[in-house]
mmCIF file of C-alpha atoms in Angstrom:
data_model
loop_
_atom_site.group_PDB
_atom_site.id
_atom_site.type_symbol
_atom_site.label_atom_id
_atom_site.label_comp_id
_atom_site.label_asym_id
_atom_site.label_seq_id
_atom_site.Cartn_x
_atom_site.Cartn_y
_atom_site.Cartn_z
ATOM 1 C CA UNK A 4 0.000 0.000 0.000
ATOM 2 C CA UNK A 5 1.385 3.474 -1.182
ATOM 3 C CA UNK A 6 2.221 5.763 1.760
ATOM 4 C CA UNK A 7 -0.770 8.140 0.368
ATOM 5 C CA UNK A 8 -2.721 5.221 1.118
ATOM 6 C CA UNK A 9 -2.127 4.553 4.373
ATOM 7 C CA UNK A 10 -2.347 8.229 5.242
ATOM 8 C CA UNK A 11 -5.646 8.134 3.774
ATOM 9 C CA UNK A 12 -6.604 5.064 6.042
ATOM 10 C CA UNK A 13 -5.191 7.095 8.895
ATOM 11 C CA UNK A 14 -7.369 9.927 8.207
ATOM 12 C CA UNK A 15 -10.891 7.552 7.781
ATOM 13 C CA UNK A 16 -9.840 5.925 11.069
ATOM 14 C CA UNK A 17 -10.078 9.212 13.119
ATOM 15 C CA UNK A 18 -5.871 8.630 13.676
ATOM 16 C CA UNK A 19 -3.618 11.366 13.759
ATOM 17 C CA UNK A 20 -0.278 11.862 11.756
ATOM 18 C CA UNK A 21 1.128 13.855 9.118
ATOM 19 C CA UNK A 22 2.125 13.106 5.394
ATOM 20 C CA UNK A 23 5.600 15.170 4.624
ATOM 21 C CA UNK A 24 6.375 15.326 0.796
ATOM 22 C CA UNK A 25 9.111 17.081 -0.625
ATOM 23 C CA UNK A 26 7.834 19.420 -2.966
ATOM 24 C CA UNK A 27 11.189 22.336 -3.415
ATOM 25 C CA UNK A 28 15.064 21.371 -3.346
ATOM 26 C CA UNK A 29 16.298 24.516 -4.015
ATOM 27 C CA UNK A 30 19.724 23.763 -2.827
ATOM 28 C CA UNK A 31 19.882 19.546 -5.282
ATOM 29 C CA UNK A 32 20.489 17.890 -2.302
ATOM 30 C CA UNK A 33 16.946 16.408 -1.689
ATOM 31 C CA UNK A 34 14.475 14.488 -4.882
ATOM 32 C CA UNK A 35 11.202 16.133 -5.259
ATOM 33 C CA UNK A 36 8.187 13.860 -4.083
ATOM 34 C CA UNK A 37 9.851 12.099 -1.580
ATOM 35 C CA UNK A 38 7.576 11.484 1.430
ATOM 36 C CA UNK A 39 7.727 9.713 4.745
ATOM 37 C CA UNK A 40 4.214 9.040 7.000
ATOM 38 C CA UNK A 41 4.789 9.883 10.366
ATOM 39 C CA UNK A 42 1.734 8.550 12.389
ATOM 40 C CA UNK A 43 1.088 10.069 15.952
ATOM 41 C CA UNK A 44 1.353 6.707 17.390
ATOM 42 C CA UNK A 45 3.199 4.174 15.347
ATOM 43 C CA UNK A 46 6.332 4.039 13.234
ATOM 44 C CA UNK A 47 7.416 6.241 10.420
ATOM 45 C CA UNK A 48 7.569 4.989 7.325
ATOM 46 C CA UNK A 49 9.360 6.153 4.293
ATOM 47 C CA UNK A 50 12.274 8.567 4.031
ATOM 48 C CA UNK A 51 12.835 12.027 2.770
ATOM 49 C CA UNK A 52 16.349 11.052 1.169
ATOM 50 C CA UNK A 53 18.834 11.830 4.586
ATOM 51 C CA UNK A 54 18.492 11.588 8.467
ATOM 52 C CA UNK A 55 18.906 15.433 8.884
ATOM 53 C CA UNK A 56 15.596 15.890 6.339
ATOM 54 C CA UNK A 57 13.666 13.092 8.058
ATOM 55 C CA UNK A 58 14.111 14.462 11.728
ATOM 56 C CA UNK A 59 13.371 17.852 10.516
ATOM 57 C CA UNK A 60 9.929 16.184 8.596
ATOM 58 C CA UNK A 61 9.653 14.529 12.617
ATOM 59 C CA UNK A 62 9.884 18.027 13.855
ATOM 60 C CA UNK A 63 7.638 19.693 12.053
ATOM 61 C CA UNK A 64 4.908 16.885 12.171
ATOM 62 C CA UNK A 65 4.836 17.322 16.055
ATOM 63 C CA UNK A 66 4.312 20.896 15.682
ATOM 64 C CA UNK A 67 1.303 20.640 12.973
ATOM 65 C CA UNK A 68 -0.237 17.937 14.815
ATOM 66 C CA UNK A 69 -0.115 18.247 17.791
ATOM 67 C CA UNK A 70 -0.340 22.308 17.734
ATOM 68 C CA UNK A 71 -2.093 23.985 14.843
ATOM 69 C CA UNK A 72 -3.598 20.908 13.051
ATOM 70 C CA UNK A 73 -3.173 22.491 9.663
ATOM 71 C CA UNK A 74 -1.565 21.406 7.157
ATOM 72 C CA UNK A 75 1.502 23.736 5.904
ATOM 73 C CA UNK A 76 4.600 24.329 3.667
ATOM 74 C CA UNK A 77 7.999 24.665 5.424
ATOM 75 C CA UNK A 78 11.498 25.041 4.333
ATOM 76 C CA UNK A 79 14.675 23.362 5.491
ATOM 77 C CA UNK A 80 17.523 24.974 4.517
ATOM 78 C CA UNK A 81 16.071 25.691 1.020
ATOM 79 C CA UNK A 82 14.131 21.692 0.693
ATOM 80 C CA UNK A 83 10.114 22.581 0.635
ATOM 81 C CA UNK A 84 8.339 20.427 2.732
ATOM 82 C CA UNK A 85 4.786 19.639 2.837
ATOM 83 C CA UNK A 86 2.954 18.530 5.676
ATOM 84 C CA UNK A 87 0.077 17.400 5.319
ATOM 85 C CA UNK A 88 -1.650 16.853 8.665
ATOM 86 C CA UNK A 89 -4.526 14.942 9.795
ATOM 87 C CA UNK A 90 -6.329 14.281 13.643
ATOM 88 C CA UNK A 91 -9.627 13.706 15.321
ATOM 89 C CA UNK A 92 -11.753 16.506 16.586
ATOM 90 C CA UNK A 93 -9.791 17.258 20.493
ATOM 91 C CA UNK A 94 -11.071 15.995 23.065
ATOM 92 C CA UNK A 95 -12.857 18.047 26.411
ATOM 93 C CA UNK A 96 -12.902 15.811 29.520
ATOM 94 C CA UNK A 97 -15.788 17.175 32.046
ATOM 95 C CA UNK A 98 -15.450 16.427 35.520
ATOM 96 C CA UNK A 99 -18.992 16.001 37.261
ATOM 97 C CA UNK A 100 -22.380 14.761 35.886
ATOM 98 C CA UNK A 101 -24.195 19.006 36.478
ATOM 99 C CA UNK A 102 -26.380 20.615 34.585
ATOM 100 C CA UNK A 103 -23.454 23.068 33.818
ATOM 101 C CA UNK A 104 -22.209 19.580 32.234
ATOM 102 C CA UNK A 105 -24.998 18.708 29.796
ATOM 103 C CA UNK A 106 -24.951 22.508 28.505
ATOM 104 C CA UNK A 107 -21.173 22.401 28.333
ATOM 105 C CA UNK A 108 -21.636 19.181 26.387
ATOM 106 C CA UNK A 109 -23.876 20.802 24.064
ATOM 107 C CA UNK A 110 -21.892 23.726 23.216
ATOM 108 C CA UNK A 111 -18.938 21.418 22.678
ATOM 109 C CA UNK A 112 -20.132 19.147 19.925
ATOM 110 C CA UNK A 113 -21.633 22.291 18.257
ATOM 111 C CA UNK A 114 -18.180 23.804 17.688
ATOM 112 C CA UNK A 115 -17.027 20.336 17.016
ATOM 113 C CA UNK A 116 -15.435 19.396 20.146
ATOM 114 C CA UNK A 117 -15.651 15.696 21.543
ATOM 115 C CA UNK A 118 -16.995 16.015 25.218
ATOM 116 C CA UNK A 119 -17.008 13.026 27.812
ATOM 117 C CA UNK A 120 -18.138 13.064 31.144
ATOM 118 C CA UNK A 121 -17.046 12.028 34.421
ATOM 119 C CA UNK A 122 -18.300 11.131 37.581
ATOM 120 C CA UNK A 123 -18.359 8.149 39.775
ATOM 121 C CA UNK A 124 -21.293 8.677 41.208
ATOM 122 C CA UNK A 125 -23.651 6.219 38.653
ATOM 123 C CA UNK A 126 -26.927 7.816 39.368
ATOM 124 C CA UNK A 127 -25.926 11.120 37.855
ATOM 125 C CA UNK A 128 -23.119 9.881 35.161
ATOM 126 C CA UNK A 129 -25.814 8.332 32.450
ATOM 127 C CA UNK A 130 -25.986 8.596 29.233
ATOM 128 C CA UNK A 131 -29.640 9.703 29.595
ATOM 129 C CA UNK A 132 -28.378 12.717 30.932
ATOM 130 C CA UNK A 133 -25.734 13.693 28.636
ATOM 131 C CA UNK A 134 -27.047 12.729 25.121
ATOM 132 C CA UNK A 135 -24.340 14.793 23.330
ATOM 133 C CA UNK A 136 -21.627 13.289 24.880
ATOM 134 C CA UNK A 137 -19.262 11.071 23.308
ATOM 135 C CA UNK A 138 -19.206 8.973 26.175
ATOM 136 C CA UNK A 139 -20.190 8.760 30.126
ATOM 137 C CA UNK A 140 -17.918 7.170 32.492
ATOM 138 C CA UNK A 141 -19.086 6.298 35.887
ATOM 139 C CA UNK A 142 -15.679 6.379 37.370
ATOM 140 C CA UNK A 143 -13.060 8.113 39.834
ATOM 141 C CA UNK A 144 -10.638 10.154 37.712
ATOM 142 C CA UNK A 145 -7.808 8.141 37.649
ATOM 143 C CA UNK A 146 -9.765 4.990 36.735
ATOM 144 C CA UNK A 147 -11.607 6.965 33.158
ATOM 145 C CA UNK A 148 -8.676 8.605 32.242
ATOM 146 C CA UNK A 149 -6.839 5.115 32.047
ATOM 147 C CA UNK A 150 -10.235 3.919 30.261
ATOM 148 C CA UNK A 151 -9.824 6.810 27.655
ATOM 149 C CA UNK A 152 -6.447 5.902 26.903
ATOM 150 C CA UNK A 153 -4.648 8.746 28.965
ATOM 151 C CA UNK A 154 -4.244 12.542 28.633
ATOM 152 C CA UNK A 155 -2.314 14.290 25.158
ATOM 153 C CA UNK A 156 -1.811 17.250 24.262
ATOM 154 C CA UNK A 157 -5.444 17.507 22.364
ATOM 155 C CA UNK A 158 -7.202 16.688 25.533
ATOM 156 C CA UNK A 159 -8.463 19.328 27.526
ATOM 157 C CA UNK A 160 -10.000 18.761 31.198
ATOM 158 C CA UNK A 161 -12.835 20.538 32.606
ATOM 159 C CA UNK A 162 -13.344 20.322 36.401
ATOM 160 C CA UNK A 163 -17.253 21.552 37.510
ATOM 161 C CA UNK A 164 -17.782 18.942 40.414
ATOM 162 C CA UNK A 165 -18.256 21.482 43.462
ATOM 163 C CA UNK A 166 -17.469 18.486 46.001
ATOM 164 C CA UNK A 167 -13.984 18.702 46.950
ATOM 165 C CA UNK A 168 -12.698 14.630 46.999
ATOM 166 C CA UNK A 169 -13.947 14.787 43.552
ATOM 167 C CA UNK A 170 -12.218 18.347 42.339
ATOM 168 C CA UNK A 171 -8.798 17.434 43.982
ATOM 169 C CA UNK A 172 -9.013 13.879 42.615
ATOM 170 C CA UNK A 173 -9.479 15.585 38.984
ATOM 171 C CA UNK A 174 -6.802 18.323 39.304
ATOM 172 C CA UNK A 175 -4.424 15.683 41.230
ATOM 173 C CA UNK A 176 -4.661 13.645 37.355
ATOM 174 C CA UNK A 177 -4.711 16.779 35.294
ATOM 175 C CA UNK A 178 -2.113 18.798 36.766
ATOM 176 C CA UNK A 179 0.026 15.146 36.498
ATOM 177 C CA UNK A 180 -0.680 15.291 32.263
ATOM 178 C CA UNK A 181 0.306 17.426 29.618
ATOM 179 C CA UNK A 182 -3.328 18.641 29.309
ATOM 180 C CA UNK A 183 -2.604 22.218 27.281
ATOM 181 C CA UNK A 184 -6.169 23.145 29.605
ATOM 182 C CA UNK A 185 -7.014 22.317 33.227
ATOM 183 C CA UNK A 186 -9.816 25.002 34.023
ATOM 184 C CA UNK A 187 -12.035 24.843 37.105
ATOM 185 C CA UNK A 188 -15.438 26.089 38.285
ATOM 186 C CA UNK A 189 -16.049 27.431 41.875
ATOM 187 C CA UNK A 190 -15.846 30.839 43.775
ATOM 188 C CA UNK A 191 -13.237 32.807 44.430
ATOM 189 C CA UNK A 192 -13.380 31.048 48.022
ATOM 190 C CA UNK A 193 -13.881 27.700 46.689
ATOM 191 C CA UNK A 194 -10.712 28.331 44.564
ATOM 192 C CA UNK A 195 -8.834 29.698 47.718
ATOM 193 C CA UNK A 196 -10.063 26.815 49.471
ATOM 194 C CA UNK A 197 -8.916 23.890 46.944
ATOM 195 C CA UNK A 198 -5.491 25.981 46.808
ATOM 196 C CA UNK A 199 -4.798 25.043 50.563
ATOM 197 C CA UNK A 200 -5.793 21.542 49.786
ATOM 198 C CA UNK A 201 -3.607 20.663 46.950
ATOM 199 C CA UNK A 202 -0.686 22.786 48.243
ATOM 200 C CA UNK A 203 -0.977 20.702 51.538
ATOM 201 C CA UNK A 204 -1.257 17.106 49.465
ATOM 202 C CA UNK A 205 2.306 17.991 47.708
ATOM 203 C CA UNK A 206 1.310 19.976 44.629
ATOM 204 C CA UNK A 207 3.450 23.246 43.843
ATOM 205 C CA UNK A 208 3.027 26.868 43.244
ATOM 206 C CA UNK A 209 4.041 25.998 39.566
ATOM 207 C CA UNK A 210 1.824 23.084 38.801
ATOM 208 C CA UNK A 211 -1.218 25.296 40.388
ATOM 209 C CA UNK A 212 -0.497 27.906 38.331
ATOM 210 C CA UNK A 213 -1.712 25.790 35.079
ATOM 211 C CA UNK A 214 -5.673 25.738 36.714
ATOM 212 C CA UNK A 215 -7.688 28.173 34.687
ATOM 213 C CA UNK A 216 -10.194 29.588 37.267
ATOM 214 C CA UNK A 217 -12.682 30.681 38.121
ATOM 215 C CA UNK A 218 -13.148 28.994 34.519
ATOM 216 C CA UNK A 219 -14.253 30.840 31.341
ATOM 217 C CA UNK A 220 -14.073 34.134 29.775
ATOM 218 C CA UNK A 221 -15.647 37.189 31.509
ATOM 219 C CA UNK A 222 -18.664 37.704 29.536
ATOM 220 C CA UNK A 223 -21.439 38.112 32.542
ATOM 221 C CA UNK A 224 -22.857 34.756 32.399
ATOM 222 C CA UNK A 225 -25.787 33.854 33.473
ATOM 223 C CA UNK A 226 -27.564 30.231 33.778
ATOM 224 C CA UNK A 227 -25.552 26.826 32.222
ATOM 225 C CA UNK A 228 -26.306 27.683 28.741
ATOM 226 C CA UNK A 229 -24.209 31.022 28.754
ATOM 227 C CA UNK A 230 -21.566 29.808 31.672
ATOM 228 C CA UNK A 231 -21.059 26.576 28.804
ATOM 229 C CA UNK A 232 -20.178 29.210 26.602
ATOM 230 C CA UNK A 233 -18.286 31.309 28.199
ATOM 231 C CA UNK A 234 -15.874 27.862 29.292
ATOM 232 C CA UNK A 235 -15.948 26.816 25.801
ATOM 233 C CA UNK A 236 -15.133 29.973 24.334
ATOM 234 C CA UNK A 237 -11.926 30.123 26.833
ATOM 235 C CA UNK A 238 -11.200 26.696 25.373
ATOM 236 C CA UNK A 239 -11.001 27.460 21.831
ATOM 237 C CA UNK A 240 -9.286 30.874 22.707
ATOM 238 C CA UNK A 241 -6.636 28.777 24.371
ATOM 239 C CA UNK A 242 -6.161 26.078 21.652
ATOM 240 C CA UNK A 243 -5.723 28.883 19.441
ATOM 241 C CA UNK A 244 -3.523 30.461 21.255
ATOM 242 C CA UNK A 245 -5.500 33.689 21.569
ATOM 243 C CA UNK A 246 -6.399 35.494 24.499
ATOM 244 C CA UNK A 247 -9.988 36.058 24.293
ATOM 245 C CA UNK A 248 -10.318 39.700 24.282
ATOM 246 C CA UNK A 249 -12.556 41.714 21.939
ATOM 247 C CA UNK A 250 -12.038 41.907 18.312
ATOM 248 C CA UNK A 251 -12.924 45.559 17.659
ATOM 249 C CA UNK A 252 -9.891 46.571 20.532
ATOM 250 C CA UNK A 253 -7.492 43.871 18.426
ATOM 251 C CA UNK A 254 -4.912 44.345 15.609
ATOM 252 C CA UNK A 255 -3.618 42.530 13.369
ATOM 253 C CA UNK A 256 -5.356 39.562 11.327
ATOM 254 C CA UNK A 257 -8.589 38.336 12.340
ATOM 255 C CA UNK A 258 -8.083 35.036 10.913
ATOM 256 C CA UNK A 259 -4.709 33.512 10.595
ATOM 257 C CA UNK A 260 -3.155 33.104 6.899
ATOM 258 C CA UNK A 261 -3.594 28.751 5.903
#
């Protein structure tokens, strides 16, 4: 099977990798329409022509796939590289079976997102009660997370519990992951509160730092639907790596360049 194959596959199976294809050599030392498939979580196959081109092509994947997940041209000392990028829609992981939850859900899978939902407490975590969710876990945080295959850098955690064995059980995992978002709901108090807590069970001023809260953007929300948007909208602003202000007070592009 050709390697355009095989990326194709990838792409059908909800996978996530990246295609590089020489497409410039400038500089003769590289032959146009060489590729090499570097899946997220398997082993590359092909070869750009030298070691130097092919860890560059390794670089570059990481960054597209992980970061952006576009697809872009990019030059290595004058070879043109293509890379051609392909992943599943990122994951939000939703600590506690609310109401704040189902909205949050919602909003999530209407921008595209894939929410789940945890909670060990069985009478509230049922699929009943989160329709939109990709999946409902009645389980302590540790125990879903291993069921879901672990935290990566596309998975972002949402803690909404209010019950504080469950929040610090949920921030203990997330702050232990490379989750790029770890936000969490409560008051100013609350937050205060589940500071103590976690300093005082070993985590540090550095790893508390990463919590986003109180969670969402400050856009005077009211009620689950409008708090669900407000998170999500801090979500996507963070993915993007944008920091959520108003675009009339802005500059620069709107929209980046593809």
């Amino acid at each position: 099977m050709s390697l355009q194959s095989e990326f194709a596959r990838l792409s059908r199976e909800g996978g996530r990798g990246a295609l590089v294809t020489v497409v410039r050599a400038d500089d003769g030392g590289a032959e146009i329409g060489a590729r090499i498939l570097l899946p997220a979580d398997g082993e590359s196959q092909g070869t750009l022509g030298s070691s130097d081109l092919d860890d560059a092509a390794r670089r570059y994947a990481d960054e597209l796939m992980w970061g952006s997940e576009r697809s872009e041209l990019r030059d290595e000392n004058g070879v043109g590289m293509f890379v051609d990028v392909v992943a599943p829609p990122p994951r939000i992981v939703i600590f506690g079976a609310v109401d704040f939850a189902a909205a949050l859900c919602r909003t999530a899978r209407v921008t595209g997102w894939r929410p789940y939902v945890v909670d060990p407490r069985s009478r509230f975590a049922t699929p009943e009660r989160f329709p939109e969710a990709e999946e409902v876990i009645a389980g302590w945080p540790a125990d879903a997370i291993a069921h879901l295959g672990g935290i990566d850098r596309a998975t972002y955690l949402v803690v909404l519990t209010h019950d504080p064995k469950l929040d610090d059980a949920a921030l203990t995992v997330a702050l232990d992951s490379e989750a790029p978002y770890i936000g969490a709901m409560g008051s100013r108090r609350a937050q205060a509160k589940r500071r103590e807590r976690l300093l005082a069970a070993g985590i540090n001023e550095d790893q508390l730092e990463r919590i986003s809260a109180p969670i969402g953007l400050d856009i005077g929300a009211l009620g689950s639907e409008e708090t669900a948007l407000s998170i999500m909208a801090e979500v996507v602003a963070i993915r993007n790596g944008r920091s959520g202000g108003r675009l009339a007070d802005a500059s620069g592009r709107i929209h980046e360049a593809v």
